[in-house]
PDB file of C-alpha atoms in Angstrom:
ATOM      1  CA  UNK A  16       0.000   0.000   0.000  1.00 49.00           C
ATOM      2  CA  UNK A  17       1.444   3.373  -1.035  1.00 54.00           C
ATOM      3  CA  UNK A  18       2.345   6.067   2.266  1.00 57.00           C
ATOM      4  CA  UNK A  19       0.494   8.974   2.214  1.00 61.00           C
ATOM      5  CA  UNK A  20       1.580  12.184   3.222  1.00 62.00           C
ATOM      6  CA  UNK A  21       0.786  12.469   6.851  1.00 69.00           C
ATOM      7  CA  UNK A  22      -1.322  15.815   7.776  1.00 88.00           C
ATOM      8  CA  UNK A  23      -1.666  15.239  11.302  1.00 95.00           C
ATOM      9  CA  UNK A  24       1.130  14.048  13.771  1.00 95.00           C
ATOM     10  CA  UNK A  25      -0.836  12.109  16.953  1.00 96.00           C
ATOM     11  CA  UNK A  26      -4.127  10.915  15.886  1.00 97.00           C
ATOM     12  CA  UNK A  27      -6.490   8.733  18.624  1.00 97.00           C
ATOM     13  CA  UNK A  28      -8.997   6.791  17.173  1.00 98.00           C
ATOM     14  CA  UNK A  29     -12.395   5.983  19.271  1.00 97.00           C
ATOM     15  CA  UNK A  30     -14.621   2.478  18.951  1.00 98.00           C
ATOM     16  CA  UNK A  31     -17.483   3.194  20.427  1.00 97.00           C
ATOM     17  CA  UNK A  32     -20.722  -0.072  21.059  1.00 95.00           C
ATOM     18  CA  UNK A  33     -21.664   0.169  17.082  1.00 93.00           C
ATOM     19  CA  UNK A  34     -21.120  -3.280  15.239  1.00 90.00           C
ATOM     20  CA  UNK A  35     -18.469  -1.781  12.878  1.00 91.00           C
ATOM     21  CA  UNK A  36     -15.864  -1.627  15.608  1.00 95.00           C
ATOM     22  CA  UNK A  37     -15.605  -5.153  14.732  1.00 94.00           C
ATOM     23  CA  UNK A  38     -13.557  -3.699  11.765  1.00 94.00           C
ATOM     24  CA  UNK A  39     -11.176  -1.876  13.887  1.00 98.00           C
ATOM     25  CA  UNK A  40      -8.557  -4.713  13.153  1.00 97.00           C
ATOM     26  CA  UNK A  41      -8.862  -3.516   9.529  1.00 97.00           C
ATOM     27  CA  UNK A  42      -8.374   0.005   9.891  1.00 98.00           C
ATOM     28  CA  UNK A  43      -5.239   0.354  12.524  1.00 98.00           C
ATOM     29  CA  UNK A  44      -3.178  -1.850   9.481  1.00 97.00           C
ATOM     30  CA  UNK A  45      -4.560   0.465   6.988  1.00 97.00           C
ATOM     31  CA  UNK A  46      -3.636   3.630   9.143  1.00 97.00           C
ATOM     32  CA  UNK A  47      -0.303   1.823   9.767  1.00 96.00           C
ATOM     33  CA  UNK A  48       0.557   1.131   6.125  1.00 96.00           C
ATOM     34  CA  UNK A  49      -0.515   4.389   5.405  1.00 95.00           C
ATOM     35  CA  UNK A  50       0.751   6.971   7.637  1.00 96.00           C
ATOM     36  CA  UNK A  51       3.763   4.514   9.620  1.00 95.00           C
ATOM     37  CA  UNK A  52       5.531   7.114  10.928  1.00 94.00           C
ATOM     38  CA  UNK A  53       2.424   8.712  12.568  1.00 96.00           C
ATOM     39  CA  UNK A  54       1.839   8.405  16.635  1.00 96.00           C
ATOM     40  CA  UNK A  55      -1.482   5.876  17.348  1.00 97.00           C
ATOM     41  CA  UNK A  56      -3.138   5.240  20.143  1.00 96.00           C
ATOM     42  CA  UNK A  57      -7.098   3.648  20.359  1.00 97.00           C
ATOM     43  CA  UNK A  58      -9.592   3.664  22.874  1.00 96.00           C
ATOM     44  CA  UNK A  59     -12.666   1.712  23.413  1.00 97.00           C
ATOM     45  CA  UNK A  60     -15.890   2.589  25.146  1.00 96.00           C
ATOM     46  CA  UNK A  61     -16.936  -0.520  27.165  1.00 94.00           C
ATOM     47  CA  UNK A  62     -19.692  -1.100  25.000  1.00 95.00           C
ATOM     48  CA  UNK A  63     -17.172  -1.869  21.795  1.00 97.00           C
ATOM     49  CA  UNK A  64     -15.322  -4.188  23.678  1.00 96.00           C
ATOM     50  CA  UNK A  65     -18.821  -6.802  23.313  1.00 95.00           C
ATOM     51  CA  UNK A  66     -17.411  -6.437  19.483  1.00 95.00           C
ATOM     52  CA  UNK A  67     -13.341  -6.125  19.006  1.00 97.00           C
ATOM     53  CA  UNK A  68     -11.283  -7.588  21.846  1.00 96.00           C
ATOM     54  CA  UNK A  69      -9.052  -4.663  23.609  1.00 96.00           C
ATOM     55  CA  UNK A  70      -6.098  -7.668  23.494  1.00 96.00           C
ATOM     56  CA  UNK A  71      -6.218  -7.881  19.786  1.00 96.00           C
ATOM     57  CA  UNK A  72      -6.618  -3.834  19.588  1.00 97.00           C
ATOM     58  CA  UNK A  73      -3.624  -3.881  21.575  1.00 97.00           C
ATOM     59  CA  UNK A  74      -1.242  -6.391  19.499  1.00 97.00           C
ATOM     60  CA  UNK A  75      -2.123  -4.788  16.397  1.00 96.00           C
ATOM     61  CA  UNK A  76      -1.092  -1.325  17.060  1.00 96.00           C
ATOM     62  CA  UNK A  77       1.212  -2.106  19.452  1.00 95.00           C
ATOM     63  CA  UNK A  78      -0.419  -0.246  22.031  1.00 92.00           C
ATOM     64  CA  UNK A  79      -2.084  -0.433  25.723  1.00 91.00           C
ATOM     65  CA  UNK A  80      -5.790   0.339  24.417  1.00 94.00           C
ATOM     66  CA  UNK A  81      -7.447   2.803  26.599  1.00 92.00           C
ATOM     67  CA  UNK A  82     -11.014   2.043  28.150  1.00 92.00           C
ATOM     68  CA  UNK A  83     -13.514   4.258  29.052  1.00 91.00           C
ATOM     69  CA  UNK A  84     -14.429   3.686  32.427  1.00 88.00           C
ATOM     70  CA  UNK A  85     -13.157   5.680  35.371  1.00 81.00           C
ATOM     71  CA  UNK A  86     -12.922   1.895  37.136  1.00 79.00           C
ATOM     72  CA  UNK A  87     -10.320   1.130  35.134  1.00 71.00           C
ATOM     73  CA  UNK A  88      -8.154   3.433  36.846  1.00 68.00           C
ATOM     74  CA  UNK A  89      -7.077   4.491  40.055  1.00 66.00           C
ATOM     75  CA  UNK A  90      -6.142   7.489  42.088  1.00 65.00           C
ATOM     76  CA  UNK A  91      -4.075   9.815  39.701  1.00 67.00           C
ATOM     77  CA  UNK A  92      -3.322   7.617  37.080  1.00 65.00           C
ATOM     78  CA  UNK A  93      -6.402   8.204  35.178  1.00 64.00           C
ATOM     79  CA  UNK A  94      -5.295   9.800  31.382  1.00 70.00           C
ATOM     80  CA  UNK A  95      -8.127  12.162  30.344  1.00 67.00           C
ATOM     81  CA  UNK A  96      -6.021  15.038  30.506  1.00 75.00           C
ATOM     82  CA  UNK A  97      -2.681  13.291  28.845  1.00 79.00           C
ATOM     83  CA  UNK A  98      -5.108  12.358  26.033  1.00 84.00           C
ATOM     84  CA  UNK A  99      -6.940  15.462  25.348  1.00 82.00           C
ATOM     85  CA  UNK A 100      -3.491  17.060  25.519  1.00 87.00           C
ATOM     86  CA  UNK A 101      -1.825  14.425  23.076  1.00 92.00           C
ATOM     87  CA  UNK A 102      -3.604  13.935  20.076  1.00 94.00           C
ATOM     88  CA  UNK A 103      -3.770  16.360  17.168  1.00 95.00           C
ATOM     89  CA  UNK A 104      -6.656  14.577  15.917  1.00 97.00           C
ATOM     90  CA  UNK A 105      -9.253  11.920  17.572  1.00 97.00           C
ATOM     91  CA  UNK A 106     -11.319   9.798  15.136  1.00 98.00           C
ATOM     92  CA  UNK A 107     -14.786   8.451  16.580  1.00 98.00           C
ATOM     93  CA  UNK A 108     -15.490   5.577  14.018  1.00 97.00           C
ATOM     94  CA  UNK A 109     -17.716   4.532  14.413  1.00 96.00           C
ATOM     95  CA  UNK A 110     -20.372   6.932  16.713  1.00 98.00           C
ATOM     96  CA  UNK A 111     -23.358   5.480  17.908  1.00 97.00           C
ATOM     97  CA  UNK A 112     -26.581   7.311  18.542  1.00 97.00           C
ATOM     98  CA  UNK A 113     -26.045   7.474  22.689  1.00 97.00           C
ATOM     99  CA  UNK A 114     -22.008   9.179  21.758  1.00 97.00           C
ATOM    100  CA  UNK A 115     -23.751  11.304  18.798  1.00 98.00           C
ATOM    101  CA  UNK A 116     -26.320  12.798  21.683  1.00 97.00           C
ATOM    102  CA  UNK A 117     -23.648  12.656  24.675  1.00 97.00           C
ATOM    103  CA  UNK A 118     -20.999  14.966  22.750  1.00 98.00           C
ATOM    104  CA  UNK A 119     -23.149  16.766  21.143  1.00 98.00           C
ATOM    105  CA  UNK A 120     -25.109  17.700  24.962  1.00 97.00           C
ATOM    106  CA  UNK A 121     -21.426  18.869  26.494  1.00 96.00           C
ATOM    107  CA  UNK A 122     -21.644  15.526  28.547  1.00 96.00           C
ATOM    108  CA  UNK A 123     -18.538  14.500  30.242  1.00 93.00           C
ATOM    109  CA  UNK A 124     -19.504  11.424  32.317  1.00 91.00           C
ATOM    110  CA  UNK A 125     -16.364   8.893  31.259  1.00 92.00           C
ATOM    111  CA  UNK A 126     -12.583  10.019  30.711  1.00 91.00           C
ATOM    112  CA  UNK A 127     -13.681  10.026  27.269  1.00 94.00           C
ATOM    113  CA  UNK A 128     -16.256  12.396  27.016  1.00 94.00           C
ATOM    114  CA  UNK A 129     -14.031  14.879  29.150  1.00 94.00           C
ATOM    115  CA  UNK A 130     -10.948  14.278  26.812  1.00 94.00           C
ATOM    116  CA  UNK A 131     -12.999  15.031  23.739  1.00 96.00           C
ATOM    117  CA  UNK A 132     -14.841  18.562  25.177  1.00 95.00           C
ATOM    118  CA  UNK A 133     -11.844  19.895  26.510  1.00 94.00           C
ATOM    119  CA  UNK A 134      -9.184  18.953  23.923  1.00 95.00           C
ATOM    120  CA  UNK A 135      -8.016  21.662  21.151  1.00 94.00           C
ATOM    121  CA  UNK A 136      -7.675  18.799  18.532  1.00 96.00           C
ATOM    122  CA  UNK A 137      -9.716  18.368  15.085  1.00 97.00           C
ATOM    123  CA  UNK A 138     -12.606  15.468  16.053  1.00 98.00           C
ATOM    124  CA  UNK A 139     -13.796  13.745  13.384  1.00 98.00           C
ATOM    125  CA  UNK A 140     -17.429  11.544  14.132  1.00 98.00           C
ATOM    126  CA  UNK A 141     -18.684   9.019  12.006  1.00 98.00           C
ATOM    127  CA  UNK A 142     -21.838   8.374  13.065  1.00 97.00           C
ATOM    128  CA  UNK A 143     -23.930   4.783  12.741  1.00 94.00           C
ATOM    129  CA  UNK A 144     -27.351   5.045  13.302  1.00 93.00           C
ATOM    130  CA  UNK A 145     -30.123   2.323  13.778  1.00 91.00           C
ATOM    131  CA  UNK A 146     -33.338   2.926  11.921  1.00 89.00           C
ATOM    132  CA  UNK A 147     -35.374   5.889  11.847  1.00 89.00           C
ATOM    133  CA  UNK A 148     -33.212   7.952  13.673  1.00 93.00           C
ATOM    134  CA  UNK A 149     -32.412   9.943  11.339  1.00 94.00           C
ATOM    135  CA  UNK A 150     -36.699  10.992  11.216  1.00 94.00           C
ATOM    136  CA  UNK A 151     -35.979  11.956  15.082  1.00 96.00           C
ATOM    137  CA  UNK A 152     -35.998  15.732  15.578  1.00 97.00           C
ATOM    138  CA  UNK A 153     -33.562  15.413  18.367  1.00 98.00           C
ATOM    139  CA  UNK A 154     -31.098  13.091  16.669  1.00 98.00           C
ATOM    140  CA  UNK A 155     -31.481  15.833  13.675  1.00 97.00           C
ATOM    141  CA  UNK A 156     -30.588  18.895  16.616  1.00 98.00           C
ATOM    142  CA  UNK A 157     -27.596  16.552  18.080  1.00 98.00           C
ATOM    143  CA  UNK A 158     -26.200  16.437  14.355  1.00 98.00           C
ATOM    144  CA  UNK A 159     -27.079  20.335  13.257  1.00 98.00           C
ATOM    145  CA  UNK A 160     -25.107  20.874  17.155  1.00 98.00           C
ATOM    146  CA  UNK A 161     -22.333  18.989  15.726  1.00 98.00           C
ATOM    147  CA  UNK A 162     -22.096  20.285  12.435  1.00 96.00           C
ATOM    148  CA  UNK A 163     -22.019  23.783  13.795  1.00 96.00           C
ATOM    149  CA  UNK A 164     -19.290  23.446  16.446  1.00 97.00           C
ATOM    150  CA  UNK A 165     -15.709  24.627  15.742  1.00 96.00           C
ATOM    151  CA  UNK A 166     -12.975  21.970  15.478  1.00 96.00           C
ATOM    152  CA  UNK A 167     -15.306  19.036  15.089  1.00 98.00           C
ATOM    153  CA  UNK A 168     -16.394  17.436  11.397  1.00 98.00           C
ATOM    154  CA  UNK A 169     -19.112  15.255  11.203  1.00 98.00           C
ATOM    155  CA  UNK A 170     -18.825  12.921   8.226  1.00 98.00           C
ATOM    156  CA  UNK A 171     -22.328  12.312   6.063  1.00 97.00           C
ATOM    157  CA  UNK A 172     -23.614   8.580   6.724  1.00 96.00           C
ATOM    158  CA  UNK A 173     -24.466   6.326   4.002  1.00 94.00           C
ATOM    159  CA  UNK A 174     -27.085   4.088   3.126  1.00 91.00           C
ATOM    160  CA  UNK A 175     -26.919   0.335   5.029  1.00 80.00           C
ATOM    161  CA  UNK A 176     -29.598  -2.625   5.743  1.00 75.00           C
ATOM    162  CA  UNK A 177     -30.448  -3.155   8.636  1.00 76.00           C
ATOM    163  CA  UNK A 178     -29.354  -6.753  10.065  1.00 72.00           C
ATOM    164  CA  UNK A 179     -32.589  -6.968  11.983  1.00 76.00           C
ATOM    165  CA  UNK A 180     -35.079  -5.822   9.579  1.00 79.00           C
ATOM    166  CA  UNK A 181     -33.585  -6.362   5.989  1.00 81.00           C
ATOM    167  CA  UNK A 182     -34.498  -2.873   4.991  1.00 83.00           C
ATOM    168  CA  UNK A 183     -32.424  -0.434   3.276  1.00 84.00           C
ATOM    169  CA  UNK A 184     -31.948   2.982   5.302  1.00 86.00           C
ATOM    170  CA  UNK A 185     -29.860   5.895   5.917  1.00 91.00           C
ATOM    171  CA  UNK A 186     -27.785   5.819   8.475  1.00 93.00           C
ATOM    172  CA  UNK A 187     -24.327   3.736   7.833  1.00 93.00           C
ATOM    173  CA  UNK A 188     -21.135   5.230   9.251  1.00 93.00           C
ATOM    174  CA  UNK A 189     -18.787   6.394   6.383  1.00 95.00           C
ATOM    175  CA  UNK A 190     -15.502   4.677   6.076  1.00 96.00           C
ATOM    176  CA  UNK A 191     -12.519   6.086   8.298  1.00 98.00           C
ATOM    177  CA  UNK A 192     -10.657   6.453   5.346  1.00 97.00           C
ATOM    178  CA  UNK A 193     -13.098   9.022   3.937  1.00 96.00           C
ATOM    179  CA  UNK A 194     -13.588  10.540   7.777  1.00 98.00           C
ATOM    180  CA  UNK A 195      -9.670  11.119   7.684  1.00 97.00           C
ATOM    181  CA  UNK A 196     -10.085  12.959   4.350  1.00 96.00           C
ATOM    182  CA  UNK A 197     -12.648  15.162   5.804  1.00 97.00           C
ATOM    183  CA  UNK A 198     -10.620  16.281   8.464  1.00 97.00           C
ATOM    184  CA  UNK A 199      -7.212  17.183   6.320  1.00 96.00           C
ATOM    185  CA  UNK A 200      -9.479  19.228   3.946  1.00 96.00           C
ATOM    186  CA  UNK A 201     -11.213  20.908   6.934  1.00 96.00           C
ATOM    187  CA  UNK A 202      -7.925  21.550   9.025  1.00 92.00           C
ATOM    188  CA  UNK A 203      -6.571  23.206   5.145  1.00 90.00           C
ATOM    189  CA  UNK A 204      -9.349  25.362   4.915  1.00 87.00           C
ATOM    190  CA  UNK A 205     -11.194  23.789   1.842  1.00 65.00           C
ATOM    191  CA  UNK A 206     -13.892  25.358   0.564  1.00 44.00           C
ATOM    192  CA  UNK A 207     -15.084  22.374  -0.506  1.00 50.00           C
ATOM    193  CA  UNK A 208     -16.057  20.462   2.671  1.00 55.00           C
ATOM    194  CA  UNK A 209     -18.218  21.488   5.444  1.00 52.00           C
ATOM    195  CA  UNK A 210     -18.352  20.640   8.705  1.00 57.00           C
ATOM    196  CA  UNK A 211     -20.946  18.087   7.736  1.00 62.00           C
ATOM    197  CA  UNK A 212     -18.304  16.327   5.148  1.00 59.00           C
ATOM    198  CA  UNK A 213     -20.707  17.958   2.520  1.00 52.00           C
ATOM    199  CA  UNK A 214     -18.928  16.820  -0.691  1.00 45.00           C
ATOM    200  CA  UNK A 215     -19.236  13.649  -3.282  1.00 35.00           C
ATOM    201  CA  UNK A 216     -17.198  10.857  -2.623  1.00 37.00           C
ATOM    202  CA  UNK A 217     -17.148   6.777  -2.164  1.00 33.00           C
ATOM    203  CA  UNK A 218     -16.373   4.501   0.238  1.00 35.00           C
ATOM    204  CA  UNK A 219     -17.433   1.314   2.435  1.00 33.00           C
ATOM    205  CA  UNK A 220     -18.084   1.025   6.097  1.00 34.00           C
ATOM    206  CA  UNK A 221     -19.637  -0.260   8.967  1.00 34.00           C
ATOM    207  CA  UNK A 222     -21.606   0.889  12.150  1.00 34.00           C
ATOM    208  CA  UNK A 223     -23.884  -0.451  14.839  1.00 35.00           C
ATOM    209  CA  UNK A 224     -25.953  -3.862  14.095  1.00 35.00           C
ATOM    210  CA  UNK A 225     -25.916  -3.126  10.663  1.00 35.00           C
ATOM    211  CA  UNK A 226     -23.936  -3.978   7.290  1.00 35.00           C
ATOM    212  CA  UNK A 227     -24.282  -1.645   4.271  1.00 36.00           C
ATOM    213  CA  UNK A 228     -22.888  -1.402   0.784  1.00 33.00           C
ATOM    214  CA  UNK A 229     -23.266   1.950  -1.664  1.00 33.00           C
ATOM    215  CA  UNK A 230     -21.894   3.946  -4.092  1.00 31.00           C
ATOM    216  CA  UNK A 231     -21.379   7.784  -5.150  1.00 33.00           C
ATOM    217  CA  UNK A 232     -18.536   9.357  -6.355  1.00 32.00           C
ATOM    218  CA  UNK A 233     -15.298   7.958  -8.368  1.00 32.00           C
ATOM    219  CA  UNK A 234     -13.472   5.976  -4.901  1.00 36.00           C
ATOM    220  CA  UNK A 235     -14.479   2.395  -3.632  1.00 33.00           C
ATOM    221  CA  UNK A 236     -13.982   1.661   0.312  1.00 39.00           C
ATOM    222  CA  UNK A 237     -14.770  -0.446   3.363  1.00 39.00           C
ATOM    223  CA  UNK A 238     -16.376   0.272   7.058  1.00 39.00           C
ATOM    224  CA  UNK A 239     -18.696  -0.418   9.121  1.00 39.00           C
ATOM    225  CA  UNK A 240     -21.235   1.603  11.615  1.00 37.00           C
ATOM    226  CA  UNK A 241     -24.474   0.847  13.754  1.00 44.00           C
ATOM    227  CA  UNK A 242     -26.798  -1.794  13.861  1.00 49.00           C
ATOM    228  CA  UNK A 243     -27.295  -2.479  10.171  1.00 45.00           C
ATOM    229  CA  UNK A 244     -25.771  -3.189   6.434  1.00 41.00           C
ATOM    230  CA  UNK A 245     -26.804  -1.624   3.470  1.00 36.00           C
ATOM    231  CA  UNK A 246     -26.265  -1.345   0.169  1.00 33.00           C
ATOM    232  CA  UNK A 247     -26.560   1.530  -2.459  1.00 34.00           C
ATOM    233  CA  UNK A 248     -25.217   3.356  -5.172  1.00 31.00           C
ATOM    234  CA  UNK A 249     -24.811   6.994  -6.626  1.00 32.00           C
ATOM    235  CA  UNK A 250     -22.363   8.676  -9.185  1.00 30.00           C
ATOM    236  CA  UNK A 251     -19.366   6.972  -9.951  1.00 29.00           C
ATOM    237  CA  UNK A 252     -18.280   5.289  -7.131  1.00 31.00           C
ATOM    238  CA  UNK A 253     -18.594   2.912  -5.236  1.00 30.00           C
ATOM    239  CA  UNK A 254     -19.083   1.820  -1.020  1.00 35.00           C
ATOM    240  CA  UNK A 255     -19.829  -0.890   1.457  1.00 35.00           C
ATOM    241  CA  UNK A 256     -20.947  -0.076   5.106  1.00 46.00           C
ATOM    242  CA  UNK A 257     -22.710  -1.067   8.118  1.00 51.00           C
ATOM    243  CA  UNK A 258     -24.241   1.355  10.886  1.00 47.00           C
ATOM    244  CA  UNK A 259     -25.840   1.096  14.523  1.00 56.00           C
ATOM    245  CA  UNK A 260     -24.964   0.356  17.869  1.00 58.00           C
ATOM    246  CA  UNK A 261     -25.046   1.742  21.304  1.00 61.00           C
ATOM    247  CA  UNK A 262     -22.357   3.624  23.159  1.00 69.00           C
TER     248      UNK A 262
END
């Protein structure tokens, strides 16, 4: 795999309870081919450790894998500051609906949650919904609070069918590849690309419950987000994703 040029120097990437953490695996040997001379560290909320083992997290990037729970510390040792204060990016991929509301709300009820609303690094979220959130007026004022914010971009999901019902929805978690993107064009000022990762592309990912292909743009990739997987298509590209899931 050909090294890209590396935009950002400490990144942190975030599994949160959405099925498509499963894929983490996947991703830290794509972020390792890619950028290998860029600092790495993951953490896990408690609920994505039902889906990717923290042990395996840990041998593949060669890292102690940080959990978000305030148990698994103890008296001064706890690293919400040290992280907040490390990384010059964080990467949620993928964002369940409960994270989605949580950051969005100013909650800071983990390590977590405090690292990302006091750190001065770019966030990207990926978010993976289940079905029909997306017709909730609160999810919608949790997303439009995201979108808005300053030093946060909040990648567009894609389509994915759900694993529970069979249907097709919106909702999947875009691929991190594609999240990445988002955030180098939004840290160099493009025009282009909103805070809401408005701007045609492709790619494949997974979220939540849920497994998702579709298409739009000229670029093919892989994820996973939420609860579901779907499948779609649009433009001149092509994408695979699932989305769902639960903190």
């Amino acid at each position: 795999m050909e090294e890209q040029q590396r935009d950002f120097e400490r990144i942190l990437v975030v599994g949160t309870g959405a099925l498509g953490v499963a894929f983490l695996p996947f991703w830290i040997n794509w972020l390792g081919n890619s950028f290998p001379d860029m600092e790495k560290r993951f953490a896990l909320t408690r609920s994505a450790c039902r889906f990717v083992s923290p042990d395996a997290v840990a041998v593949l990037s060669g890292k102690e894998v940080f959990i978000d729970d305030w148990n698994a510390f103890s008296g001064v040792d706890v690293p919400h500051v040290d992280i907040a204060e490390w990384a010059d990016l964080i990467l949620v991929h993928p964002a369940t609906l409960n994270f989605v509301g949580r950051f969005a709300l100013g909650v800071a009820d983990t390590p977590l949650m405090v690292a990302l609303q006091t750190t001065r690094a770019l966030v990207g979220v990926a978010p993976s919904l289940p079905p029909g959130a997306l017709g909730s007026p609160v999810v919608q004022g949790h997303l439009a609070a995201l979108r808005e914010r300053p030093g946060v971009v909040l990648a567009p999901t894609i389509p994915a069918r759900s694993a529970r019902t069979g249907e097709v929805e919106d909702g999947g978690s875009a691929p991190l590849n594609e999240l990445y993107d988002l955030c180098v064009a939004y840290r160099k000022g493009d025009a282009g690309v909103g805070t809401d990762g408005a701007r045609s592309r492709v790619g494949t990912g997974v979220a939540g419950d849920r497994v998702g292909a579709g298409a739009a743009g000229d670029r093919v990739g892989t994820g996973v987000a939420g609860d579901r997987v779907g499948a779609g298509a649009a433009g001149d590209r092509v994408g695979t994703g699932v989305a769902g899931g639960s903190s």
